[in-house]
XYZ file of C-alpha atoms in Angstrom:
377
model
C 0.000 0.000 0.000
C 1.360 3.425 -0.978
C 1.697 6.154 1.619
C 1.776 8.832 -1.067
C -1.224 11.090 -1.585
C -2.491 9.853 -4.946
C -2.737 13.002 -7.084
C -0.603 12.023 -10.101
C -1.317 9.486 -12.848
C 1.985 7.595 -12.897
C 3.582 5.413 -15.570
C 5.098 2.205 -14.218
C 8.590 3.381 -15.193
C 11.242 4.366 -12.683
C 14.193 6.283 -14.165
C 17.316 5.552 -12.123
C 19.988 7.053 -14.360
C 20.139 9.908 -16.876
C 22.652 11.534 -19.194
C 22.147 14.165 -21.866
C 18.826 13.435 -23.576
C 18.554 9.885 -22.285
C 17.058 8.067 -19.301
C 17.486 4.476 -18.094
C 14.879 2.718 -15.965
C 15.333 0.183 -13.171
C 15.487 -2.623 -15.737
C 18.208 -0.960 -17.799
C 15.841 0.085 -20.601
C 17.002 3.244 -22.375
C 14.594 6.066 -23.243
C 15.010 9.251 -25.283
C 13.740 12.294 -23.395
C 11.757 14.740 -25.547
C 9.968 16.283 -22.575
C 12.571 17.140 -19.961
C 10.208 16.621 -17.045
C 7.919 19.544 -18.032
C 10.617 21.723 -19.687
C 12.869 21.510 -16.620
C 15.946 19.839 -18.145
C 17.466 22.733 -20.052
C 21.116 21.756 -20.529
C 20.784 17.968 -20.488
C 20.655 15.419 -17.695
C 23.741 15.172 -15.473
C 25.882 17.564 -17.501
C 29.436 17.114 -16.139
C 29.942 20.827 -15.400
C 26.555 21.048 -13.683
C 27.328 17.995 -11.536
C 30.773 19.381 -10.701
C 29.361 22.766 -9.652
C 26.742 21.230 -7.370
C 29.166 18.687 -5.898
C 31.754 21.354 -5.162
C 29.110 23.564 -3.566
C 27.699 20.710 -1.477
C 31.179 20.053 -0.121
C 31.591 23.732 0.798
C 28.255 25.039 2.123
C 24.782 24.046 0.964
C 22.571 26.528 2.806
C 22.335 29.626 4.880
C 19.531 32.156 5.046
C 19.207 35.473 3.252
C 20.366 37.262 6.403
C 23.948 36.968 5.140
C 25.645 37.796 1.891
C 25.555 34.968 -0.673
C 27.976 35.819 -3.451
C 26.499 33.221 -5.780
C 23.252 35.221 -5.847
C 25.108 38.245 -7.179
C 26.953 36.117 -9.756
C 23.680 34.565 -10.902
C 21.937 37.943 -11.163
C 24.795 39.460 -13.162
C 25.110 36.552 -15.598
C 21.331 36.312 -16.035
C 21.059 40.019 -16.756
C 23.762 39.860 -19.422
C 22.624 36.667 -21.170
C 18.948 37.652 -21.120
C 19.541 41.181 -22.378
C 18.137 42.813 -19.226
C 21.241 43.990 -17.333
C 19.367 46.840 -15.623
C 16.656 44.602 -14.109
C 16.977 43.341 -10.537
C 16.494 39.700 -9.522
C 14.424 38.260 -6.685
C 15.074 34.560 -6.116
C 12.558 31.991 -4.905
C 11.894 28.266 -5.350
C 9.352 27.632 -8.129
C 7.326 29.127 -10.941
C 4.189 29.417 -8.832
C 6.163 31.215 -6.138
C 7.672 33.536 -8.749
C 4.198 34.449 -10.010
C 2.939 34.939 -6.436
C 5.720 37.411 -5.745
C 5.256 39.198 -9.065
C 1.544 39.705 -8.407
C 2.246 40.841 -4.858
C 4.890 43.309 -6.029
C 2.509 44.672 -8.673
C -0.172 45.212 -6.036
C 2.258 46.948 -3.684
C 3.383 49.173 -6.555
C -0.073 50.172 -7.829
C -2.172 49.909 -4.688
C -4.744 48.015 -6.762
C -6.227 44.515 -6.646
C -7.733 43.780 -10.082
C -5.822 41.265 -12.235
C -6.252 40.510 -15.933
C -5.294 36.987 -17.007
C -6.133 34.956 -20.110
C -8.195 31.950 -21.053
C -6.262 28.650 -21.096
C -3.512 30.310 -19.060
C -1.640 28.428 -16.342
C 0.396 30.224 -13.674
C 0.717 27.722 -10.820
C -1.178 26.045 -7.992
C -0.579 28.376 -5.046
C -3.238 30.872 -3.926
C -2.545 33.946 -6.067
C -1.133 32.046 -9.035
C -3.989 29.543 -9.230
C -6.530 32.368 -8.937
C -5.101 33.683 -12.213
C -5.154 30.205 -13.794
C -8.036 29.334 -16.115
C -8.860 25.896 -14.730
C -11.757 25.782 -12.237
C -10.974 22.163 -11.319
C -7.786 23.209 -9.479
C -9.139 26.421 -7.918
C -10.356 25.643 -4.383
C -12.995 27.767 -2.607
C -10.244 29.305 -0.478
C -8.468 30.575 -3.621
C -10.321 33.875 -3.894
C -10.373 34.917 -7.557
C -13.210 37.405 -7.872
C -10.602 40.068 -8.603
C -9.403 38.227 -11.730
C -10.828 38.743 -15.219
C -10.031 36.188 -17.928
C -9.795 37.615 -21.437
C -9.389 35.652 -24.696
C -5.713 35.010 -25.506
C -4.420 36.878 -28.562
C -7.620 38.997 -28.697
C -6.405 42.557 -29.160
C -9.848 44.135 -29.056
C -10.766 42.412 -25.780
C -7.520 43.628 -24.214
C -8.152 47.183 -25.378
C -11.463 47.120 -23.516
C -10.572 44.918 -20.546
C -7.402 46.655 -19.335
C -8.362 49.893 -17.612
C -7.134 52.193 -14.848
C -8.433 49.831 -12.148
C -6.142 46.976 -13.202
C -3.232 46.159 -10.931
C -1.507 43.620 -13.185
C -1.775 41.842 -16.507
C -0.221 38.382 -16.339
C 0.348 36.457 -19.561
C 2.464 33.621 -20.960
C 4.469 34.538 -24.048
C 3.625 31.029 -25.227
C 0.949 29.109 -23.366
C 2.365 25.773 -22.242
C -0.298 23.764 -20.428
C -2.903 25.548 -22.569
C -1.592 23.909 -25.761
C 1.528 25.753 -27.052
C -0.319 28.827 -28.276
C 2.115 31.576 -29.348
C 1.307 35.192 -28.498
C 1.197 37.419 -31.575
C 3.384 40.507 -31.774
C 0.319 42.750 -31.985
C -1.194 41.157 -28.880
C 1.904 41.589 -26.686
C 2.521 45.090 -28.013
C -1.078 45.991 -27.144
C -0.613 44.688 -23.599
C 2.535 46.778 -23.235
C 0.813 49.915 -24.510
C -2.250 49.403 -22.321
C -0.006 48.936 -19.312
C 1.722 52.223 -20.071
C -1.610 54.007 -20.540
C -3.330 52.678 -17.412
C -0.449 52.076 -15.016
C -1.152 48.332 -14.938
C 1.961 46.212 -14.368
C 2.776 43.836 -17.245
C 3.963 40.424 -15.996
C 5.356 37.985 -18.561
C 5.124 34.477 -17.173
C 8.228 32.935 -18.728
C 8.342 29.885 -16.475
C 7.990 27.472 -19.388
C 8.662 29.632 -22.463
C 11.744 31.360 -21.066
C 15.369 30.452 -20.548
C 16.308 30.130 -24.212
C 13.717 27.517 -25.105
C 12.247 29.480 -28.022
C 15.476 30.675 -29.623
C 15.576 33.941 -27.687
C 16.130 34.103 -23.956
C 12.504 35.131 -23.404
C 9.812 34.439 -26.000
C 8.392 37.974 -25.713
C 11.656 39.331 -27.150
C 10.406 38.313 -30.596
C 7.762 41.033 -30.170
C 10.168 43.789 -29.165
C 8.544 44.608 -25.816
C 9.925 45.085 -22.310
C 7.695 43.757 -19.516
C 7.727 45.230 -16.041
C 8.228 41.832 -14.413
C 9.350 38.475 -15.804
C 8.901 35.236 -13.893
C 10.990 32.122 -14.444
C 11.738 28.678 -13.004
C 11.734 25.238 -14.728
C 14.887 25.320 -16.912
C 16.551 27.805 -14.572
C 18.080 25.062 -12.413
C 18.060 22.034 -14.763
C 16.181 20.062 -12.111
C 17.244 21.819 -8.937
C 14.296 23.821 -7.513
C 14.796 27.522 -8.215
C 12.625 30.349 -9.449
C 12.984 34.068 -9.913
C 11.438 37.394 -10.800
C 13.303 39.908 -12.958
C 12.181 43.355 -11.876
C 12.175 46.599 -13.866
C 14.060 49.610 -12.458
C 10.670 51.340 -11.971
C 10.105 49.290 -8.785
C 11.594 50.459 -5.479
C 12.845 47.819 -3.054
C 12.415 48.015 0.711
C 13.258 45.649 3.548
C 10.510 43.086 4.099
C 8.716 43.839 0.817
C 9.375 40.275 -0.405
C 11.005 37.378 1.382
C 11.875 33.696 1.302
C 13.698 31.158 3.446
C 15.036 28.751 0.835
C 15.040 31.008 -2.223
C 18.503 31.833 -3.502
C 20.264 29.225 -1.363
C 23.815 28.209 -2.190
C 22.943 24.992 -4.015
C 20.160 26.573 -6.043
C 22.419 29.404 -7.137
C 25.234 26.999 -8.009
C 22.780 25.150 -10.239
C 21.555 28.412 -11.760
C 25.067 29.678 -12.511
C 26.034 26.320 -14.029
C 23.003 26.415 -16.342
C 23.816 29.917 -17.593
C 27.495 29.051 -18.120
C 26.592 25.948 -20.135
C 23.960 27.779 -22.176
C 26.497 30.459 -23.092
C 29.521 28.216 -23.674
C 27.626 25.633 -25.739
C 25.425 28.100 -27.685
C 22.280 26.319 -26.555
C 19.900 29.164 -27.424
C 21.111 28.991 -31.011
C 20.800 25.202 -30.894
C 17.177 25.539 -29.744
C 16.445 27.568 -32.878
C 18.244 25.139 -35.178
C 16.805 21.958 -33.706
C 13.352 23.472 -33.393
C 13.332 24.258 -37.098
C 14.612 20.764 -37.851
C 11.848 19.126 -35.818
C 9.128 21.371 -37.244
C 10.268 20.656 -40.791
C 10.196 16.919 -40.126
C 6.750 17.084 -38.505
C 5.382 19.046 -41.462
C 6.781 16.435 -43.830
C 5.064 13.638 -41.902
C 1.773 15.548 -41.769
C -1.441 14.092 -40.428
C -1.913 16.776 -37.794
C -4.570 19.453 -37.413
C -2.224 22.269 -36.336
C 1.485 22.657 -35.589
C 2.418 25.398 -33.126
C 5.444 26.642 -31.250
C 8.875 28.228 -31.407
C 12.291 26.696 -30.962
C 12.117 23.641 -28.727
C 8.619 24.392 -27.442
C 6.377 22.519 -29.861
C 2.741 21.475 -29.839
C 1.273 19.077 -32.422
C -2.519 19.090 -32.345
C -4.390 16.189 -33.924
C -8.098 15.744 -34.614
C -8.164 12.672 -32.368
C -7.233 11.942 -28.727
C -3.493 11.272 -28.552
C -3.350 9.052 -25.471
C -2.705 5.924 -27.535
C -0.160 7.705 -29.742
C 1.746 8.956 -26.721
C 1.706 5.496 -25.158
C 3.030 3.916 -28.345
C 5.831 6.472 -28.507
C 6.705 5.695 -24.900
C 6.323 1.927 -24.689
C 7.072 0.837 -28.265
C 9.668 3.457 -29.226
C 11.001 4.404 -25.766
C 10.373 8.133 -26.241
C 9.165 10.479 -23.511
C 6.779 13.187 -24.759
C 4.101 15.300 -23.079
C 0.531 16.371 -23.679
C -1.548 19.535 -23.485
C -5.217 18.654 -23.257
C -6.552 15.566 -24.975
C -5.381 16.177 -28.536
C -2.012 17.954 -28.408
C 1.389 16.262 -28.191
C 3.884 18.510 -26.426
C 7.661 18.501 -26.998
C 9.929 20.265 -24.469
C 13.351 18.604 -24.795
C 16.700 19.762 -23.512
C 18.125 22.742 -25.396
C 21.123 20.491 -26.097
C 18.988 18.145 -28.198
C 20.886 16.666 -31.142
C 19.906 15.355 -34.565
C 20.149 11.757 -33.454
C 17.462 12.244 -30.789
C 15.307 14.366 -33.102
C 15.502 11.743 -35.845
C 14.505 9.005 -33.395
C 11.344 10.941 -32.604
C 10.540 11.757 -36.237
C 11.002 8.149 -37.350
C 8.762 6.892 -34.555
C 6.109 9.536 -35.212
C 6.072 8.747 -38.927
C 5.682 5.033 -38.195
C 2.703 5.605 -35.913
C 0.974 8.268 -38.045
C 1.380 6.100 -41.166
C -0.304 3.190 -39.361
C -3.279 5.421 -38.589
C -3.971 6.099 -42.283
């Protein structure tokens, strides 16, 4: 009998070893990882430099609170600012994407003195109180998660945003590419409208980059394709390559004060060592450029295979929507071809591999997909 609270549907596979884009289970079976544990594995499993950084840090000091100086925080903030193209933004460190969004919403409310939040249909921002209130999924919003202050507008609907964002709005929170919602890419006009409306009304623009950030799309943040500068950017997932870490990048317009935000574990030594290692690897191995190249390669191969209803995404954030439920297809890819993929809803296959993905792994997926789609004809 399990003592775990049964909230996850679990495959009877137990990975016990990982390297690069591969996993091995308890029986020694090898799998190709095209999902990265929900976009978390950004630089590949067990990268030698990443392992070395964490091991060295563990042998030195693994934790102390934010009541002392932690030099690794400053190193992480500086390197993140440079690589992301936002050197003048400040960094607040926390532990997860939900926590990052909580702190961003809280900071926006402190800054504006307002409570109203605009979010978008099919959006997902986390499972904690403020983040889940701005998430468009009633099944995970408990009665205690007050959300009467949140308005959900249609994603990519410029006209609705023109009307719905007014001088009473505290914050607009939006994903540059919706992940859980099905890999829907924000249009340039949509994001530019949100930026303009924020400027006109004083509403704080929060770009939830937890899944679509950290180089996954071919730019550091997906909104950079649209030429806008948000007020706050939230991140997590690929930030630590598996070690829990999250953060908020904060525009110079916000004034810090003691006690405004806080965390016990956020920005600890191990988390920052992981975060610095990820940025060093991304820079040294040109992984953002690789995400562009391999994303184009995968998209081209998927188009050639065909059989889908719609293909969406950027870089290595790809959604393939079919006109049939994909549960069986995903299971065949996993059990027959030993390929991990993800889903978004009932009909969309979701690919979120490591940014270090190579042609060999991409070809394994394309060959398997072609085999299964051909058998459906």
